[in-house]
Short mmCIF file of C-alpha atoms in Angstrom, two decimals:
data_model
loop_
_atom_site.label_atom_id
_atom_site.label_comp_id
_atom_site.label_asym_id
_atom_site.label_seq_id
_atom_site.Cartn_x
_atom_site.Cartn_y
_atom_site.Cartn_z
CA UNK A 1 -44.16 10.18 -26.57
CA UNK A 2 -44.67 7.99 -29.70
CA UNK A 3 -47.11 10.09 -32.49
CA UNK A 4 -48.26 6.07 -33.53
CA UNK A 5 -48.18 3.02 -32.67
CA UNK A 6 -44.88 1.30 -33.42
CA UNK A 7 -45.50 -1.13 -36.02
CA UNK A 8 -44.26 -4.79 -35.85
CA UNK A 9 -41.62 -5.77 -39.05
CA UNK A 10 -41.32 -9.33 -40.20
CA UNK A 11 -43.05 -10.79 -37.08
CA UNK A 12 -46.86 -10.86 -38.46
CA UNK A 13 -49.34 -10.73 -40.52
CA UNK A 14 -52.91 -9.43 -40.70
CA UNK A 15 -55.46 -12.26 -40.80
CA UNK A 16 -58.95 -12.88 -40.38
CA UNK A 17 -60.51 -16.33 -38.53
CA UNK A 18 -63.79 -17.72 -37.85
CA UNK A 19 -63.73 -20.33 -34.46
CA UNK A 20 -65.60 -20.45 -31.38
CA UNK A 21 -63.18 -18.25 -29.48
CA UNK A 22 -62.69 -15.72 -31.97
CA UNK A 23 -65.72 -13.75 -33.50
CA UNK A 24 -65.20 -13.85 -37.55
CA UNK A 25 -65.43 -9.89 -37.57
CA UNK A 26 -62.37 -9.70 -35.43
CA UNK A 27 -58.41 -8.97 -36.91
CA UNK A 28 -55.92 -11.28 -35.35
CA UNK A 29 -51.73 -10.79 -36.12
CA UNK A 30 -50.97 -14.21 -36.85
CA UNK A 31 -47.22 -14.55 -36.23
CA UNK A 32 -45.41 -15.78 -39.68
CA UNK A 33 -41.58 -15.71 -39.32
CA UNK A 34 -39.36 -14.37 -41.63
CA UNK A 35 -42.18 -12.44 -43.82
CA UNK A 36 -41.58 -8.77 -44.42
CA UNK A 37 -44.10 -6.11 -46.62
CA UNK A 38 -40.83 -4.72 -48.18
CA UNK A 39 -39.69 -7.72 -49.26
CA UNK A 40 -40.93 -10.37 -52.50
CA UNK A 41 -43.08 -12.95 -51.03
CA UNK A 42 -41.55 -16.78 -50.68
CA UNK A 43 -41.28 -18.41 -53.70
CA UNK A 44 -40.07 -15.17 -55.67
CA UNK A 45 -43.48 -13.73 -56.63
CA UNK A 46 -43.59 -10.09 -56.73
CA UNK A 47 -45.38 -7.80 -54.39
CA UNK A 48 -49.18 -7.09 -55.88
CA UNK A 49 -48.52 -3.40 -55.78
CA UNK A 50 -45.07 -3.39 -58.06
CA UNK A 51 -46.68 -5.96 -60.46
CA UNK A 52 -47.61 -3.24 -62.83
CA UNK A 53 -43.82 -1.96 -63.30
CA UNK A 54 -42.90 -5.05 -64.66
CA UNK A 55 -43.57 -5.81 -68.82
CA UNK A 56 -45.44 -8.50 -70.16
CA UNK A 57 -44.01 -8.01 -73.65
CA UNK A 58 -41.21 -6.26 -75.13
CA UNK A 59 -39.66 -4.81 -78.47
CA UNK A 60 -36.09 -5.99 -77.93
CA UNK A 61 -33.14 -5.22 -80.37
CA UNK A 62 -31.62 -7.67 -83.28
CA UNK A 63 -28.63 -9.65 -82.60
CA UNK A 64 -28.68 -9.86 -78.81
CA UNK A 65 -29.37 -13.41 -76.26
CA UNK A 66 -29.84 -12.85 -73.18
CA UNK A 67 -30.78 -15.15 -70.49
CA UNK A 68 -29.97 -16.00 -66.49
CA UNK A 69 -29.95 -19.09 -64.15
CA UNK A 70 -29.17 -20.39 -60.74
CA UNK A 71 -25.98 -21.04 -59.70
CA UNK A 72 -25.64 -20.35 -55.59
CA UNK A 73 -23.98 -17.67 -55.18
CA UNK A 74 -25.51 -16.92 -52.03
CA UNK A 75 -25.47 -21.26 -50.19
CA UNK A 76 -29.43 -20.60 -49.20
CA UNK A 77 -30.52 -19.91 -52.52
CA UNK A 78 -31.54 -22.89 -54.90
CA UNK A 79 -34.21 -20.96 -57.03
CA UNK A 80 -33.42 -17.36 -58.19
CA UNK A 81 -31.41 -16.90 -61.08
CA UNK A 82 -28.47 -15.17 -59.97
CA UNK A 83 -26.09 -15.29 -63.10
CA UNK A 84 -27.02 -12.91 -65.93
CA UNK A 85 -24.85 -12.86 -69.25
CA UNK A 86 -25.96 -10.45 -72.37
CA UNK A 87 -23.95 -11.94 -75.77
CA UNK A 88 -24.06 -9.64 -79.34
CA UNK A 89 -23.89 -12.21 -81.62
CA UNK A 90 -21.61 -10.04 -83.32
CA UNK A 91 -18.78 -7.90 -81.47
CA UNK A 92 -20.35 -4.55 -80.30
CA UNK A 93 -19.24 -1.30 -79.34
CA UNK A 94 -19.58 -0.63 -75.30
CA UNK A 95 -19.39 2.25 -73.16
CA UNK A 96 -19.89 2.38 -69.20
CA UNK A 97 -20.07 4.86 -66.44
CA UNK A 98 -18.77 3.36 -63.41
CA UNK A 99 -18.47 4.67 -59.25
CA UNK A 100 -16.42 7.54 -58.13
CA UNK A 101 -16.05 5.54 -54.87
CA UNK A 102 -12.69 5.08 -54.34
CA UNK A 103 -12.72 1.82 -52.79
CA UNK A 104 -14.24 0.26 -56.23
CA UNK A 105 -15.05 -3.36 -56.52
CA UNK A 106 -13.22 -6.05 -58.54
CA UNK A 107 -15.06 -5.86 -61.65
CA UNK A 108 -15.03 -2.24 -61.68
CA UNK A 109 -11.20 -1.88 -62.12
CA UNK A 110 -11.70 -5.02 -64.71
CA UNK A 111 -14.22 -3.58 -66.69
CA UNK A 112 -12.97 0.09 -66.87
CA UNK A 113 -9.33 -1.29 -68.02
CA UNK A 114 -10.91 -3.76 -70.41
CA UNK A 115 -13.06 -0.54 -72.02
CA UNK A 116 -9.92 1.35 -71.76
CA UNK A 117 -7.87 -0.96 -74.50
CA UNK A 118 -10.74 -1.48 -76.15
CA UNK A 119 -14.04 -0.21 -76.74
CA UNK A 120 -15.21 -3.52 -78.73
CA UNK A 121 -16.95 -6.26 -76.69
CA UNK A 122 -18.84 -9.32 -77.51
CA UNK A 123 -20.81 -10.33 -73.80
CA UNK A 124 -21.84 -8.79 -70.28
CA UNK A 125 -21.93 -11.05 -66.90
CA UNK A 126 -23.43 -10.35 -64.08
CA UNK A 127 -23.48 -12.13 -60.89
CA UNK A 128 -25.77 -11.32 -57.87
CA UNK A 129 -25.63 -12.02 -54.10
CA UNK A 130 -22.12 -11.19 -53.35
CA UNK A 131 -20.56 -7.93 -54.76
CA UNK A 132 -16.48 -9.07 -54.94
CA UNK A 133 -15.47 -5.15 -53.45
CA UNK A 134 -12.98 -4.64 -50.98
CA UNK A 135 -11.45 -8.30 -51.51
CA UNK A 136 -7.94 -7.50 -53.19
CA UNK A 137 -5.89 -9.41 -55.16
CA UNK A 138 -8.06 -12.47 -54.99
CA UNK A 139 -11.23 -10.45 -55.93
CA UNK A 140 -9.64 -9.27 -59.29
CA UNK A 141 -7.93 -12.54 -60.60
CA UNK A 142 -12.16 -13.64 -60.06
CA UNK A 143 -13.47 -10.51 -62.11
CA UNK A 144 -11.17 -11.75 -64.96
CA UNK A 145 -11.74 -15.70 -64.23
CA UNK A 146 -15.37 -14.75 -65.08
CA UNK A 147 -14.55 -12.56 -68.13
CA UNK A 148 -12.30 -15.28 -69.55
CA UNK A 149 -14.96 -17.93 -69.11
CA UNK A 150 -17.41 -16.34 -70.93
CA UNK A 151 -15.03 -15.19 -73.36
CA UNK A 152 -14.40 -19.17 -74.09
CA UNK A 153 -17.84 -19.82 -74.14
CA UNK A 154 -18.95 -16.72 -76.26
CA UNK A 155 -15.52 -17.15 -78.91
CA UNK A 156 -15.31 -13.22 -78.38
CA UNK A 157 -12.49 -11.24 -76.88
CA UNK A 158 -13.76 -9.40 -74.59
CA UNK A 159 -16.61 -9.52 -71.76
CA UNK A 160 -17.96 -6.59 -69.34
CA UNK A 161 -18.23 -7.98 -65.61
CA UNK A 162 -20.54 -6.61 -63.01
CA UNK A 163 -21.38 -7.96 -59.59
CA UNK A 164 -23.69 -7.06 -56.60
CA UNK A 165 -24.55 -7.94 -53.00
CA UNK A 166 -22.46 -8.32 -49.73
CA UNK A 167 -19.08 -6.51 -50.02
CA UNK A 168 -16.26 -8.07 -48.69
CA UNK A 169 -16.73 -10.95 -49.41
CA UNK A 170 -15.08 -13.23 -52.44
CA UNK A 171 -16.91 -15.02 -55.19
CA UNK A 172 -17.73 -18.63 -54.62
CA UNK A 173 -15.35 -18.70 -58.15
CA UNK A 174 -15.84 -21.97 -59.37
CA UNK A 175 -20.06 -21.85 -59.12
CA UNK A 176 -19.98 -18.68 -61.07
CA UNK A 177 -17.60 -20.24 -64.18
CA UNK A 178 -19.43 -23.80 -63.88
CA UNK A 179 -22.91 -21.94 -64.72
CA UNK A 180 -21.37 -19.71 -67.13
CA UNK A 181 -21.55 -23.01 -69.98
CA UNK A 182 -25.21 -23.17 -68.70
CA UNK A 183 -26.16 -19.82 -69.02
CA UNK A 184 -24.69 -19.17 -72.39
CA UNK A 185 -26.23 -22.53 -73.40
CA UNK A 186 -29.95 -21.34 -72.78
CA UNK A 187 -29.81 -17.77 -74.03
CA UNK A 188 -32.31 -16.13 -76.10
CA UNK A 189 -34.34 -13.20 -77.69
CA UNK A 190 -37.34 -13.43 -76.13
CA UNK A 191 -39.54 -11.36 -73.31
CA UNK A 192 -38.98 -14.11 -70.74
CA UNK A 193 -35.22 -14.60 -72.01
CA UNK A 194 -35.30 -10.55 -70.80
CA UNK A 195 -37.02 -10.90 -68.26
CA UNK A 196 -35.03 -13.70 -66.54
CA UNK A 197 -31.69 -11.66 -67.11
CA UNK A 198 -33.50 -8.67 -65.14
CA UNK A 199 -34.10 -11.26 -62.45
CA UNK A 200 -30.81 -12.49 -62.26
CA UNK A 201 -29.54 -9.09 -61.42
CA UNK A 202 -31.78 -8.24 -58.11
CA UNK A 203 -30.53 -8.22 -54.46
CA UNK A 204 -33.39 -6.47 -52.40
CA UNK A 205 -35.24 -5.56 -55.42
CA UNK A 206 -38.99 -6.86 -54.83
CA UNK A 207 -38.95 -6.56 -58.63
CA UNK A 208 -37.10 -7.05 -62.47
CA UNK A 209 -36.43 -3.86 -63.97
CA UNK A 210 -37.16 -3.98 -67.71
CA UNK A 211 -37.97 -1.67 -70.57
CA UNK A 212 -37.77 -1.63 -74.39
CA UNK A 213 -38.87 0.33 -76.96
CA UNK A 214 -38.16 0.77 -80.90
CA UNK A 215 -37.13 4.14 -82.32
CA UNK A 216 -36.36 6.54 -85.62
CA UNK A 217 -33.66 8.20 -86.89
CA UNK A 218 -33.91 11.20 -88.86
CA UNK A 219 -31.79 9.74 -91.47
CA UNK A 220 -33.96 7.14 -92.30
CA UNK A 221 -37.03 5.36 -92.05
CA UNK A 222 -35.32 2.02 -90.36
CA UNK A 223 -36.98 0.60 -86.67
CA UNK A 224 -34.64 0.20 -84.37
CA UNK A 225 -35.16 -0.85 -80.88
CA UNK A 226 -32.97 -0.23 -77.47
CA UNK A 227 -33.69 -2.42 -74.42
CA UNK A 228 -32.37 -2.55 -71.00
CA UNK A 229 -32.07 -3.37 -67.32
CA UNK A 230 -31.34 -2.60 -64.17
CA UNK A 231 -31.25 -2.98 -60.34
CA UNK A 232 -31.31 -1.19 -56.91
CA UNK A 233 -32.99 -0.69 -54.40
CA UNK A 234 -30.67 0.60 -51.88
CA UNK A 235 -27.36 2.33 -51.10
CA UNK A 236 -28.37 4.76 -54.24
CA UNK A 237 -26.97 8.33 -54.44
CA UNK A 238 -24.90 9.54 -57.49
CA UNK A 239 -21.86 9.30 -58.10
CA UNK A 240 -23.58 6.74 -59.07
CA UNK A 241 -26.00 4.83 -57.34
CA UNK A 242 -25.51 0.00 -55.56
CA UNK A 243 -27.47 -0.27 -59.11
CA UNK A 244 -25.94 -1.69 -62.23
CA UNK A 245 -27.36 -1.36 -65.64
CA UNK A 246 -26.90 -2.56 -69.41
CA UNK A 247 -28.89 -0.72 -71.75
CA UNK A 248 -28.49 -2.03 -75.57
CA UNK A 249 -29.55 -1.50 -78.92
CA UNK A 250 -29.09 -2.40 -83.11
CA UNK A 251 -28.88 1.07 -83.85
CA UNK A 252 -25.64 1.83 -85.11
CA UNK A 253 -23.11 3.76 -83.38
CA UNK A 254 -19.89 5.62 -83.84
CA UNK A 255 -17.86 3.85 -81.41
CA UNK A 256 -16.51 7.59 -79.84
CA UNK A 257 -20.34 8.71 -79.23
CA UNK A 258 -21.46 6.49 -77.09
CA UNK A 259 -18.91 7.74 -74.12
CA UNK A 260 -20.22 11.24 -74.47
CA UNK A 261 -24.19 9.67 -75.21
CA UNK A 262 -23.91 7.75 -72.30
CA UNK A 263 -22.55 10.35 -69.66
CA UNK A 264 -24.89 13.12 -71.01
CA UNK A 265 -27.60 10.56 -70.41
CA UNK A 266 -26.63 9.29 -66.96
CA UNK A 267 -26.17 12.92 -65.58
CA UNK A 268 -29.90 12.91 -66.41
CA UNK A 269 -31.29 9.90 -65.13
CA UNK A 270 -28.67 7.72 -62.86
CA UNK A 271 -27.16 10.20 -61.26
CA UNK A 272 -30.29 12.41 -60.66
CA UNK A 273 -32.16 9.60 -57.80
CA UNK A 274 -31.03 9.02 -54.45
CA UNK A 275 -32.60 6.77 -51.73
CA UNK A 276 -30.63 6.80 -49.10
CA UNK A 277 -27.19 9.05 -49.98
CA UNK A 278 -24.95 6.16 -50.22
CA UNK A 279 -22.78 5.60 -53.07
CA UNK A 280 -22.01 2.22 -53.64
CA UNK A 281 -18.26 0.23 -54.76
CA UNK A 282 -20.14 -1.54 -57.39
CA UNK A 283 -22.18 0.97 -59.75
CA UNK A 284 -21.77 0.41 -63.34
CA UNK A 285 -24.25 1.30 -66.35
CA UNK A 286 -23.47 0.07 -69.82
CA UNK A 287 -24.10 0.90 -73.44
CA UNK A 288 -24.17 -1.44 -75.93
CA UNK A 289 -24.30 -0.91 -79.85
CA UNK A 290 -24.10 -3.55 -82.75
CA UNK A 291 -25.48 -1.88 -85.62
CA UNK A 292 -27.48 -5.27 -86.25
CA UNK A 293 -30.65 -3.46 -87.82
CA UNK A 294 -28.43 -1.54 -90.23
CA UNK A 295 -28.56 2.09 -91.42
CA UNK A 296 -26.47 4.79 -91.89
CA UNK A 297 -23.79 5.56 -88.54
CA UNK A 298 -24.68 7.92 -85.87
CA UNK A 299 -21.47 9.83 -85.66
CA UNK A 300 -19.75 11.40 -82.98
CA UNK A 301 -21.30 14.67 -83.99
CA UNK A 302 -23.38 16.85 -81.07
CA UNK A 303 -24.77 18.77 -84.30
CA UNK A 304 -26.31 15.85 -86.32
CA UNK A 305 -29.32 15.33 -86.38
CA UNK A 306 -29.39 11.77 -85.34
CA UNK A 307 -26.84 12.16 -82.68
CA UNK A 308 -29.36 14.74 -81.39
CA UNK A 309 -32.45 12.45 -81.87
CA UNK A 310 -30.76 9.74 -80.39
CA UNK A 311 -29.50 11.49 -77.39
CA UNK A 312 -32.81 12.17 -76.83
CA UNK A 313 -34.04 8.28 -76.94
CA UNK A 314 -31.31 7.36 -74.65
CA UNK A 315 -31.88 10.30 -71.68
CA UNK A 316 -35.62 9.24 -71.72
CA UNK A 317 -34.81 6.02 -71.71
CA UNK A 318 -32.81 6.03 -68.83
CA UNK A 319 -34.40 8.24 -66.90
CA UNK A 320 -37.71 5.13 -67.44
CA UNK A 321 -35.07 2.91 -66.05
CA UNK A 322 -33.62 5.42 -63.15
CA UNK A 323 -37.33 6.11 -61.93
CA UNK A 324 -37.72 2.07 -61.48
CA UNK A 325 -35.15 2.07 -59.04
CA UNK A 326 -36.52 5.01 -57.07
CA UNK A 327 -40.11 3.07 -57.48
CA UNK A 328 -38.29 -0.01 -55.53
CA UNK A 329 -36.49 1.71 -52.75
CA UNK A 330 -35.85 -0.28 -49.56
CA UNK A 331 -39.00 0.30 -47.63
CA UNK A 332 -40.09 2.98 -49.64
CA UNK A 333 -43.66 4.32 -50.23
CA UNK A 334 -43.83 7.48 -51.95
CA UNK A 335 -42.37 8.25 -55.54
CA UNK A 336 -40.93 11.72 -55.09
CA UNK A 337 -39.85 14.15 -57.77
CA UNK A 338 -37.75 17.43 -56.41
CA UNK A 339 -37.92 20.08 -59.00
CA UNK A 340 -36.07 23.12 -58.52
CA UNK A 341 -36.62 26.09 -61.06
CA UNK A 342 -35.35 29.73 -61.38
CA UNK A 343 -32.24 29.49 -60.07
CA UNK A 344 -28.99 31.09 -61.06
CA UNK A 345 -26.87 27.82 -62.37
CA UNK A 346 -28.11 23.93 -63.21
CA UNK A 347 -25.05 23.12 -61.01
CA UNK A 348 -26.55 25.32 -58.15
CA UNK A 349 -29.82 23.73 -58.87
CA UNK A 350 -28.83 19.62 -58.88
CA UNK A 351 -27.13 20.09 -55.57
CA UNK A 352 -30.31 21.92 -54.22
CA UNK A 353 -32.38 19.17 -55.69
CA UNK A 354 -29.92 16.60 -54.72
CA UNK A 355 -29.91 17.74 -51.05
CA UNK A 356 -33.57 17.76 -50.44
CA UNK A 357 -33.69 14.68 -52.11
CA UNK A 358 -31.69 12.89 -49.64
CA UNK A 359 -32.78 14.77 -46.49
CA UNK A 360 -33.61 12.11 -43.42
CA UNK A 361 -36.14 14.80 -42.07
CA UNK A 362 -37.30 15.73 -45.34
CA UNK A 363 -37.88 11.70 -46.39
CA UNK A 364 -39.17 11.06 -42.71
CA UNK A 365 -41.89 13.58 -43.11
CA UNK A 366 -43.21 12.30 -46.41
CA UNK A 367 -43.10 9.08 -44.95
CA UNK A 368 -45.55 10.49 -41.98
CA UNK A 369 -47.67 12.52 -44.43
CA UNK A 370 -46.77 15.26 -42.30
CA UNK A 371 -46.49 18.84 -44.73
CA UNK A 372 -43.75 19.74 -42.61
CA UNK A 373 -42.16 22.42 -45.63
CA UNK A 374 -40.00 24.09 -43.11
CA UNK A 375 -37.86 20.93 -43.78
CA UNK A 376 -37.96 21.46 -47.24
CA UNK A 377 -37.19 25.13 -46.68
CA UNK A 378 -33.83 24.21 -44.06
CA UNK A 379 -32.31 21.12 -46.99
CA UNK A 380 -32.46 24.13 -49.53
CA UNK A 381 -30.94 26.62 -47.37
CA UNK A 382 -28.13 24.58 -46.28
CA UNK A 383 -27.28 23.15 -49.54
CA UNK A 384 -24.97 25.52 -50.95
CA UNK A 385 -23.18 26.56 -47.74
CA UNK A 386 -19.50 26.68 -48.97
CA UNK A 387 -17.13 23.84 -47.51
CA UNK A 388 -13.99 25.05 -45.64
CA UNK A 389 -11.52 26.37 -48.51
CA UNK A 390 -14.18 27.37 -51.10
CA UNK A 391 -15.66 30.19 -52.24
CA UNK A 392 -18.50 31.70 -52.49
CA UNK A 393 -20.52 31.72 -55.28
CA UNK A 394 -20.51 34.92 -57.57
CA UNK A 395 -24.41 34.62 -58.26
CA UNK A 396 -26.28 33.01 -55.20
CA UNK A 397 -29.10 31.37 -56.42
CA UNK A 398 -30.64 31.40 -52.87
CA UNK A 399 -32.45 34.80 -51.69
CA UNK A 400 -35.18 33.81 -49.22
CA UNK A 401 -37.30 36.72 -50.62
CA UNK A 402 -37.86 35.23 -53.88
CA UNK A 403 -38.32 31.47 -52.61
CA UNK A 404 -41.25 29.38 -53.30
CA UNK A 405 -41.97 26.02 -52.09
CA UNK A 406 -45.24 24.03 -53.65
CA UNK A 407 -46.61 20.29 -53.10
CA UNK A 408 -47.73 19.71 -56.95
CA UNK A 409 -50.54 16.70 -56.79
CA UNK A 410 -50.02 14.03 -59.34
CA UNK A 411 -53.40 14.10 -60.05
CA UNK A 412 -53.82 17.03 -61.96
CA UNK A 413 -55.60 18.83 -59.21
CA UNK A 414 -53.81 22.70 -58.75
CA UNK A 415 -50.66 22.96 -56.93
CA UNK A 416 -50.60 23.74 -53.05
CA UNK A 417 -48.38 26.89 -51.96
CA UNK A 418 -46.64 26.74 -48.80
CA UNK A 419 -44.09 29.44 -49.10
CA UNK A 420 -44.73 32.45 -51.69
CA UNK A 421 -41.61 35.23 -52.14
CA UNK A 422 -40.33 33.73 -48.22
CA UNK A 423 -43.97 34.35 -46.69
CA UNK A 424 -45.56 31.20 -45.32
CA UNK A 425 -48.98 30.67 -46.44
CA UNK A 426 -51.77 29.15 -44.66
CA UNK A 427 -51.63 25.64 -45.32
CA UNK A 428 -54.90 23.59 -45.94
CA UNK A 429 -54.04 20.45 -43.78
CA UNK A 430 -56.64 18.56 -45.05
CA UNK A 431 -56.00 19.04 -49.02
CA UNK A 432 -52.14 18.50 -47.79
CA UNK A 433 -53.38 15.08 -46.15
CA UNK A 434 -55.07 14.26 -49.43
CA UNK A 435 -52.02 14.93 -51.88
CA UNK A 436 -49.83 13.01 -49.21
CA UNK A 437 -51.90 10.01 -49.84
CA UNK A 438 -51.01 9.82 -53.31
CA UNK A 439 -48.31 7.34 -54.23
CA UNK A 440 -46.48 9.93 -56.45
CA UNK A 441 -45.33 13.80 -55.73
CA UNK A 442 -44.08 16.18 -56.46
CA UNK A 443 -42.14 19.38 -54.23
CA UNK A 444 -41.89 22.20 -56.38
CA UNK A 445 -38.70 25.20 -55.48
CA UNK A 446 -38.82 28.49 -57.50
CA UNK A 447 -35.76 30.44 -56.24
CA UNK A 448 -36.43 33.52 -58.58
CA UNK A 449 -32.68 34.26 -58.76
CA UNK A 450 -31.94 32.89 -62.79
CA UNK A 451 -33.49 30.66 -65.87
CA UNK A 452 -31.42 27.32 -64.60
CA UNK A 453 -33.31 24.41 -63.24
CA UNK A 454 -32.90 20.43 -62.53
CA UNK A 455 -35.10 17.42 -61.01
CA UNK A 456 -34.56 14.62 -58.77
CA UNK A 457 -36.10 11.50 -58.05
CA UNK A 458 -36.48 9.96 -54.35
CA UNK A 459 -38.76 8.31 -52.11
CA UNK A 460 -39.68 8.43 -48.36
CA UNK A 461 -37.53 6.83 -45.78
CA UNK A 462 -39.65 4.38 -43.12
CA UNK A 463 -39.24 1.94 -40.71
CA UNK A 464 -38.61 -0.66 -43.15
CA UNK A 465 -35.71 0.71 -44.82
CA UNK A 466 -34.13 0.36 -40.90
CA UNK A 467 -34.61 -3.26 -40.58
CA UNK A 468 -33.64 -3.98 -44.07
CA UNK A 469 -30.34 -2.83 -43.80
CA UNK A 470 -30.47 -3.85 -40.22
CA UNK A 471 -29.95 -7.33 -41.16
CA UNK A 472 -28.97 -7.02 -44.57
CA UNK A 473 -26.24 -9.75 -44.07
CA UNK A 474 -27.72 -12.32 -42.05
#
């Protein structure tokens, strides 16, 4: 009835002992409570196998602190930093991309009418452990109690909020605005000042998201550098994903490109993961510009040819960022790009991507290293069945005659067919087994009906990701 044997979740651990009634050759589960694989180990170390996604330098930009600390939001915890703020020491230009939920948190509605008046800001704060949605009247005189604090602290007129966690639930207010003094107080520019602000931001992330890099212009020979950070890990599915994000940089900006930079660059990155097809109340991404390093102004031009090269930087770079989250889902352990080629329209092809991306049986099967295509095959064939009221689409890019499915190995090894022109092939099970073991994949759809094409970026879904949200609030 059960293909394995049901494994035990935050009950155990694999030990070995030496005594005189157990041989030293022999495995024991020693019972541990509370410790979980999926989760960072006590004391806020990260997980062995994530330590490489996390920087031990960085190139960050001029004219930005940064820094977090511990204030409580959540009563049981006295040691991770749970209160980010981001300060331009001189007022910046911002842009954001926020969630088409409609029941958007607190700081949502702040932020979006703050960017609204203006699109000049001096600071970004960010709270963790409780996400101030769904809490009313109360939740949005808190959103601006915590903009108007750091405004005081910060002499600017105008701060981005962002919060994350439980929803529901209201702020514990007066914690949040008695660390904001602290928190401003010990900013910096450093890697660790970075790298605690990407801290300060996690909920079930087992690790800080962080990446920086400097950068050219075509216009002139001047380094600037763009840094940023972000966090999720679960309830991620565009429009956008529960992940918040601040990207900024010294490169200077025309304050009406960086709405059209940022979206352009989100519909590549942010809103091209899933890990579980929820979209959250809380999902914001900002861009930040100060023009610190100096140089001539990217303008709001999609011809120049800085607007172009920077356009560029930006989609890579948050794409780097996007793939972080994806590398962190809840319980997941397979990276998984969906690339789907040769169809008739990019629309037609993101929600193809998008649906196989998010497929249960689809993830479940990764999970089980099972090359179970036919899944594959059913998520693309349902995925542009027309919704009661619409119509159908003028150029299909579906024809099961001219489908192709493909596991692509990571490893550089050649690419394994599984459906050619809608013939199955004969699968080798054993060189499926081996690309399955990889960490990374990638499933491979040529639909031979256009030029169009788009990629995703998922993981598997396993028993973890069940008892995580299980007991994600107690």
């Amino acid at each position: 009835m059960f293909p394995r044997a049901a494994p035990v979740f935050g009950l155990a651990k694999r030990a070995t002992a030496s005594s005189s009634s157990t041989p030293a050759s022999v495995s024991v589960l020693v019972s541990v409570a509370n410790t979980r694989s999926y989760s960072a180990p006590v004391g806020n170390a990260i997980p062995p196998a994530k330590k490489k996604y996390v920087p031990t330098r960085g190139s960050y930009p001029q004219g930005f602190r940064v820094g977090g600390v511990v204030v409580g939001v959540k009563p049981n915890n006295t040691t991770k930093p749970d209160l980010a703020m981001i300060v331009s020491d001189v007022p910046c230009t911002a842009a954001a991309v926020f969630t088409k939920n409609k029941f958007q948190a607190a700081p949502v509605t702040f932020s979006r009418d703050l960017l609204k008046k203006s699109p000049q800001v001096q600071a970004v704060l960010i709270n963790s452990g409780c996400a101030n949605a769904v809490t009313g009247k109360g939740g949005l005189e808190d959103a601006a109690a915590m903009a108007a604090a750091a405004d005081s602290a910060t002499g600017g007129s105008g701060t981005i909020v962002m919060s994350t966690g439980v929803i529901g639930q209201r702020l514990p207010i007066q914690k949040i605005l008695d660390g904001v003094p602290r928190v401003y107080a010990g900013l910096g520019s450093s890697h660790d000042h970075w790298l605690a602000t990407a801290k300060a931001i996690c909920t079930t992330d087992t690790f800080p998201k962080l990446i920086s890099k400097t950068f050219t212009l075509p216009s002139s020979t001047t380094e600037y550098a763009i840094a940023g950070t972000t966090k999720g890990a679960g309830m991620i599915h565009p429009n956008m994903a529960t992940l918040l994000g601040v990207v900024a940089t010294d490169a200077p900006l025309a304050p009406a490109a960086l709405a059209p930079l940022l979206k352009h660059a989100v519909d590549r990155s942010f809103n091209s993961i899933t890990i579980d097809g929820d979209t959250s109340t809380n999902d914001t991404v900002a861009l930040l510009a100060n023009g610190v390093a100096g140089g001539k102004t990217v303008p709001n031009d999609a011809a120049s040819p800085d607007y172009i090269a920077f356009q560029e930087v930006l989609t890579d770079f948050a794409a780097e960022l996007a793939k972080l989250v994806v590398r962190d889902g809840e319980g997941a352990t397979k990276f998984v790009t969906i690339r789907v080629t040769e169809a008739a329209s990019e629309l037609d092809a993101r929600r193809i991507a998008s649906t196989i991306a998010k497929s249960p049986l689809v993830k479940t099967a990764l999970y089980g290293k099972d090359a179970n295509w036919g899944r594959i095959l059913c998520a693309t064939g349902y995925s542009l069945i027309s919704e009661p009221g619409e119509a159908e689409a003028a150029t299909p890019s579906i024809e099961p005659t001219t489908t192709n499915v493909s596991f692509v190995p990571t490893d550089g090894t050649a690419e394994l067919k599984l459906l050619v022109n809608g013939e199955p092939e004969a699968v080798d099970e054993k060189r499926a087994a081996e690309i399955l073991e990889l960490e990374d994949l990638e499933i491979l759809v040529r639909l031979g009906t256009g030029q169009a094409e788009a990629t995703y970026w998922t993981c598997d879904f396993s028993h973890e990701y069940v008892t995580i949200n299980g007991d994600y609030r107690t």
